[in-house]
Amino acid sequence: MADMRAFREAVTGWAAGGPEGPARDLAESSGVRIAVLVEGLSDLAAVEALAERRGRDLAAGGVCVVPMGGAMSVGGYAALLGPPGLGLRLVGLCDEGERGFYERGLRRAGAPLRDIHVCRADLEDELLRALGIPGVEEIFRAEGDFRSWQTFRHQPAQHDRSPHQQARRFLGTRKGRKIRYGRLLVEALAPDRTPPPFDDLLASL
């Protein structure tokens, strides 16, 4: 795990204009063969949590989940990690609205598009639908966020939104909340309620 974290950091530095060498050396020494390109840290938390629940050691399988800081960066990351760069197999998890960025980025890098897994709206939407609002509220309660959630729901700006829409918005109202709940919501899923994009992603690795 430490090696994969170091590889992820080296790739982030490389994508920001740093040297290629550290990422290439760590890819070789850590046996990285697959890069899962995700938009952000909440996606990383959710994918790693699901793998742990399934008893999958991604690092041992040469899989590194790489958050890119936004879907618009996928072209650059695909060029660095895919066929033109390190030659890793590329797998993607993205929101429906960002699918075009992924398809263009992977196509330019000469990588196949079959391994792009698409959430209907976004990661939080998939998890909220799988758990249902009563289930999500139980998690809010356990985490000490239920009072904040109730206060948020009664704000005038939320009156015309459904509970599902309110919950999606609530998860993004405080820094770090999406990341924390990315893991917590996955950990609360019943085995038969895993959203299809997550199931398909893990099955492809």
CSV table of C-alpha atoms in Angstrom, one decimal:
chain,number,residue,atom,x,y,z
A,1,MET,CA,0.0,0.0,0.0
A,2,ALA,CA,2.8,2.4,0.9
A,3,ASP,CA,4.4,1.8,-2.5
A,4,MET,CA,1.1,2.5,-4.3
A,5,ARG,CA,0.7,5.7,-2.4
A,6,ALA,CA,4.2,6.7,-3.3
A,7,PHE,CA,3.5,5.9,-7.0
A,8,ARG,CA,0.3,7.9,-6.9
A,9,GLU,CA,2.2,10.9,-5.5
A,10,ALA,CA,4.9,10.5,-8.1
A,11,VAL,CA,2.3,10.4,-10.9
A,12,THR,CA,0.6,13.5,-9.5
A,13,GLY,CA,4.0,15.3,-9.5
A,14,TRP,CA,4.7,14.1,-13.0
A,15,ALA,CA,1.4,15.3,-14.3
A,16,ALA,CA,2.1,18.7,-12.7
A,17,GLY,CA,5.3,19.0,-14.8
A,18,GLY,CA,7.7,17.2,-12.5
A,19,PRO,CA,10.1,14.4,-13.6
A,20,GLU,CA,9.0,11.1,-15.1
A,21,GLY,CA,11.7,9.0,-13.5
A,22,PRO,CA,10.2,8.5,-10.0
A,23,ALA,CA,6.9,7.3,-11.4
A,24,ARG,CA,8.5,5.0,-13.9
A,25,ASP,CA,10.8,3.5,-11.2
A,26,LEU,CA,8.0,3.0,-8.7
A,27,ALA,CA,5.7,1.4,-11.4
A,28,GLU,CA,8.4,-1.1,-12.1
A,29,SER,CA,9.4,-1.8,-8.5
A,30,SER,CA,5.8,-2.0,-7.3
A,31,GLY,CA,4.6,-4.1,-10.2
A,32,VAL,CA,1.9,-1.7,-11.3
A,33,ARG,CA,0.0,-3.0,-14.3
A,34,ILE,CA,-3.4,-1.2,-14.1
A,35,ALA,CA,-4.2,2.4,-13.4
A,36,VAL,CA,-7.8,3.2,-12.4
A,37,LEU,CA,-8.4,6.8,-13.3
A,38,VAL,CA,-11.0,8.5,-11.1
A,39,GLU,CA,-11.9,12.1,-10.7
A,40,GLY,CA,-11.2,12.8,-7.1
A,41,LEU,CA,-10.4,11.6,-3.6
A,42,SER,CA,-14.0,10.6,-2.8
A,43,ASP,CA,-13.9,8.2,-5.7
A,44,LEU,CA,-10.6,6.8,-4.4
A,45,ALA,CA,-12.0,6.3,-0.9
A,46,ALA,CA,-15.1,4.5,-2.3
A,47,VAL,CA,-13.2,2.2,-4.7
A,48,GLU,CA,-10.6,1.2,-2.0
A,49,ALA,CA,-13.4,0.6,0.5
A,50,LEU,CA,-15.3,-1.7,-1.8
A,51,ALA,CA,-12.2,-3.6,-2.6
A,52,GLU,CA,-11.5,-4.1,1.1
A,53,ARG,CA,-15.1,-5.3,1.6
A,54,ARG,CA,-14.6,-7.9,-1.2
A,55,GLY,CA,-11.3,-9.1,0.2
A,56,ARG,CA,-9.4,-7.7,-2.8
A,57,ASP,CA,-5.8,-6.4,-2.3
A,58,LEU,CA,-5.6,-4.0,-5.2
A,59,ALA,CA,-1.9,-3.3,-4.6
A,60,ALA,CA,-1.0,-6.9,-4.5
A,61,GLY,CA,-2.7,-7.3,-7.9
A,62,GLY,CA,-0.7,-4.4,-9.4
A,63,VAL,CA,-3.7,-2.0,-9.4
A,64,CYS,CA,-3.4,1.7,-8.4
A,65,VAL,CA,-6.3,4.0,-8.1
A,66,VAL,CA,-5.3,7.4,-9.3
A,67,PRO,CA,-7.3,10.5,-8.5
A,68,MET,CA,-6.8,13.2,-11.1
A,69,GLY,CA,-8.3,16.3,-9.5
A,70,GLY,CA,-11.1,16.5,-12.2
A,71,ALA,CA,-12.2,14.7,-15.3
A,72,MET,CA,-10.6,17.3,-17.6
A,73,SER,CA,-7.2,16.0,-16.6
A,74,VAL,CA,-7.9,12.5,-18.0
A,75,GLY,CA,-6.2,13.2,-21.3
A,76,GLY,CA,-2.9,14.1,-19.6
A,77,TYR,CA,-3.0,11.2,-17.2
A,78,ALA,CA,-3.9,8.7,-19.9
A,79,ALA,CA,-0.9,9.9,-22.0
A,80,LEU,CA,1.4,9.5,-19.1
A,81,LEU,CA,0.1,6.1,-17.8
A,82,GLY,CA,-1.3,4.5,-20.9
A,83,PRO,CA,0.4,3.3,-24.2
A,84,PRO,CA,2.3,6.5,-24.9
A,85,GLY,CA,3.8,6.5,-21.4
A,86,LEU,CA,4.2,3.7,-18.8
A,87,GLY,CA,2.1,1.3,-20.9
A,88,LEU,CA,-0.3,0.5,-18.1
A,89,ARG,CA,-3.8,-0.8,-18.7
A,90,LEU,CA,-6.2,2.0,-18.1
A,91,VAL,CA,-9.6,1.6,-16.4
A,92,GLY,CA,-11.9,4.5,-15.6
A,93,LEU,CA,-14.7,5.4,-13.3
A,94,CYS,CA,-16.5,8.7,-14.1
A,95,ASP,CA,-19.8,10.6,-13.9
A,96,GLU,CA,-22.2,10.5,-16.8
A,97,GLY,CA,-21.5,14.2,-17.6
A,98,GLU,CA,-17.8,13.6,-17.8
A,99,ARG,CA,-17.9,10.5,-20.0
A,100,GLY,CA,-16.9,12.5,-23.1
A,101,PHE,CA,-13.6,13.6,-21.4
A,102,TYR,CA,-12.8,10.0,-20.6
A,103,GLU,CA,-13.6,8.7,-24.1
A,104,ARG,CA,-11.5,11.5,-25.8
A,105,GLY,CA,-8.6,11.2,-23.4
A,106,LEU,CA,-8.3,7.4,-23.7
A,107,ARG,CA,-8.9,7.4,-27.5
A,108,ARG,CA,-6.0,9.9,-27.9
A,109,ALA,CA,-3.8,7.7,-25.8
A,110,GLY,CA,-4.6,4.7,-27.9
A,111,ALA,CA,-6.3,2.9,-24.9
A,112,PRO,CA,-9.5,0.9,-25.3
A,113,LEU,CA,-12.8,2.4,-24.2
A,114,ARG,CA,-14.4,-0.8,-22.9
A,115,ASP,CA,-13.1,-0.3,-19.4
A,116,ILE,CA,-14.8,3.1,-18.7
A,117,HIS,CA,-17.4,2.6,-16.0
A,118,VAL,CA,-20.0,5.3,-15.8
A,119,CYS,CA,-22.1,6.5,-12.8
A,120,ARG,CA,-25.6,7.6,-13.7
A,121,ALA,CA,-25.1,11.1,-12.3
A,122,ASP,CA,-22.1,10.7,-10.0
A,123,LEU,CA,-20.6,8.5,-7.3
A,124,GLU,CA,-22.8,10.0,-4.5
A,125,ASP,CA,-25.9,9.6,-6.6
A,126,GLU,CA,-25.2,5.9,-7.1
A,127,LEU,CA,-24.5,5.3,-3.4
A,128,LEU,CA,-27.5,7.3,-2.2
A,129,ARG,CA,-29.9,5.4,-4.5
A,130,ALA,CA,-28.4,2.0,-3.4
A,131,LEU,CA,-28.8,2.8,0.3
A,132,GLY,CA,-32.0,4.9,0.3
A,133,ILE,CA,-32.5,8.1,2.3
A,134,PRO,CA,-33.5,6.3,5.6
A,135,GLY,CA,-30.3,4.2,5.4
A,136,VAL,CA,-28.2,7.3,4.7
A,137,GLU,CA,-29.8,9.2,7.6
A,138,GLU,CA,-28.8,6.4,9.9
A,139,ILE,CA,-25.2,6.9,8.8
A,140,PHE,CA,-25.5,10.6,9.3
A,141,ARG,CA,-26.8,9.9,12.8
A,142,ALA,CA,-24.0,7.5,13.6
A,143,GLU,CA,-21.4,10.1,12.4
A,144,GLY,CA,-22.9,13.0,14.4
A,145,ASP,CA,-24.1,14.8,11.3
A,146,PHE,CA,-27.8,14.2,11.7
A,147,ARG,CA,-28.6,17.6,13.3
A,148,SER,CA,-26.6,19.4,10.6
A,149,TRP,CA,-28.5,17.4,8.0
A,150,GLN,CA,-31.8,18.4,9.5
A,151,THR,CA,-30.8,22.0,9.6
A,152,PHE,CA,-29.6,21.9,6.0
A,153,ARG,CA,-32.9,20.3,4.8
A,154,HIS,CA,-34.9,23.2,6.2
A,155,GLN,CA,-33.0,25.9,4.5
A,156,PRO,CA,-35.1,27.8,2.0
A,157,ALA,CA,-32.9,26.9,-1.0
A,158,GLN,CA,-33.6,23.2,-0.3
A,159,HIS,CA,-37.4,23.3,-0.2
A,160,ASP,CA,-37.9,22.5,-3.9
A,161,ARG,CA,-35.4,19.7,-3.9
A,162,SER,CA,-36.1,16.0,-3.2
A,163,PRO,CA,-34.5,14.3,-0.2
A,164,HIS,CA,-32.2,12.6,-2.6
A,165,GLN,CA,-31.1,15.9,-4.2
A,166,GLN,CA,-30.7,17.4,-0.8
A,167,ALA,CA,-28.5,14.6,0.4
A,168,ARG,CA,-26.2,14.9,-2.7
A,169,ARG,CA,-25.9,18.6,-2.0
A,170,PHE,CA,-25.3,18.1,1.7
A,171,LEU,CA,-22.3,15.8,1.1
A,172,GLY,CA,-20.6,18.6,-0.8
A,173,THR,CA,-21.2,21.4,1.7
A,174,ARG,CA,-18.1,20.8,3.9
A,175,LYS,CA,-14.5,20.2,2.9
A,176,GLY,CA,-13.6,16.5,3.3
A,177,ARG,CA,-17.2,15.3,3.8
A,178,LYS,CA,-17.5,13.7,0.3
A,179,ILE,CA,-14.2,11.8,1.0
A,180,ARG,CA,-15.3,10.6,4.4
A,181,TYR,CA,-18.7,9.5,3.2
A,182,GLY,CA,-17.3,7.9,0.1
A,183,ARG,CA,-15.9,5.2,2.3
A,184,LEU,CA,-18.8,5.2,4.9
A,185,LEU,CA,-21.5,4.8,2.3
A,186,VAL,CA,-19.7,1.9,0.6
A,187,GLU,CA,-19.1,0.2,3.9
A,188,ALA,CA,-22.9,0.3,4.7
A,189,LEU,CA,-23.9,-1.3,1.4
A,190,ALA,CA,-25.6,-4.7,1.5
A,191,PRO,CA,-23.7,-7.2,-0.7
A,192,ASP,CA,-26.6,-7.3,-3.3
A,193,ARG,CA,-26.9,-3.5,-3.4
A,194,THR,CA,-23.6,-2.5,-4.9
A,195,PRO,CA,-24.2,0.0,-7.7
A,196,PRO,CA,-23.5,-1.7,-11.1
A,197,PRO,CA,-20.6,0.7,-12.1
A,198,PHE,CA,-18.7,-0.3,-8.9
A,199,ASP,CA,-19.4,-4.0,-9.4
A,200,ASP,CA,-18.3,-3.9,-13.0
A,201,LEU,CA,-15.2,-1.9,-12.2
A,202,LEU,CA,-14.0,-4.4,-9.6
A,203,ALA,CA,-14.9,-7.3,-11.8
A,204,SER,CA,-12.7,-5.8,-14.6
A,205,LEU,CA,-9.6,-5.6,-12.4
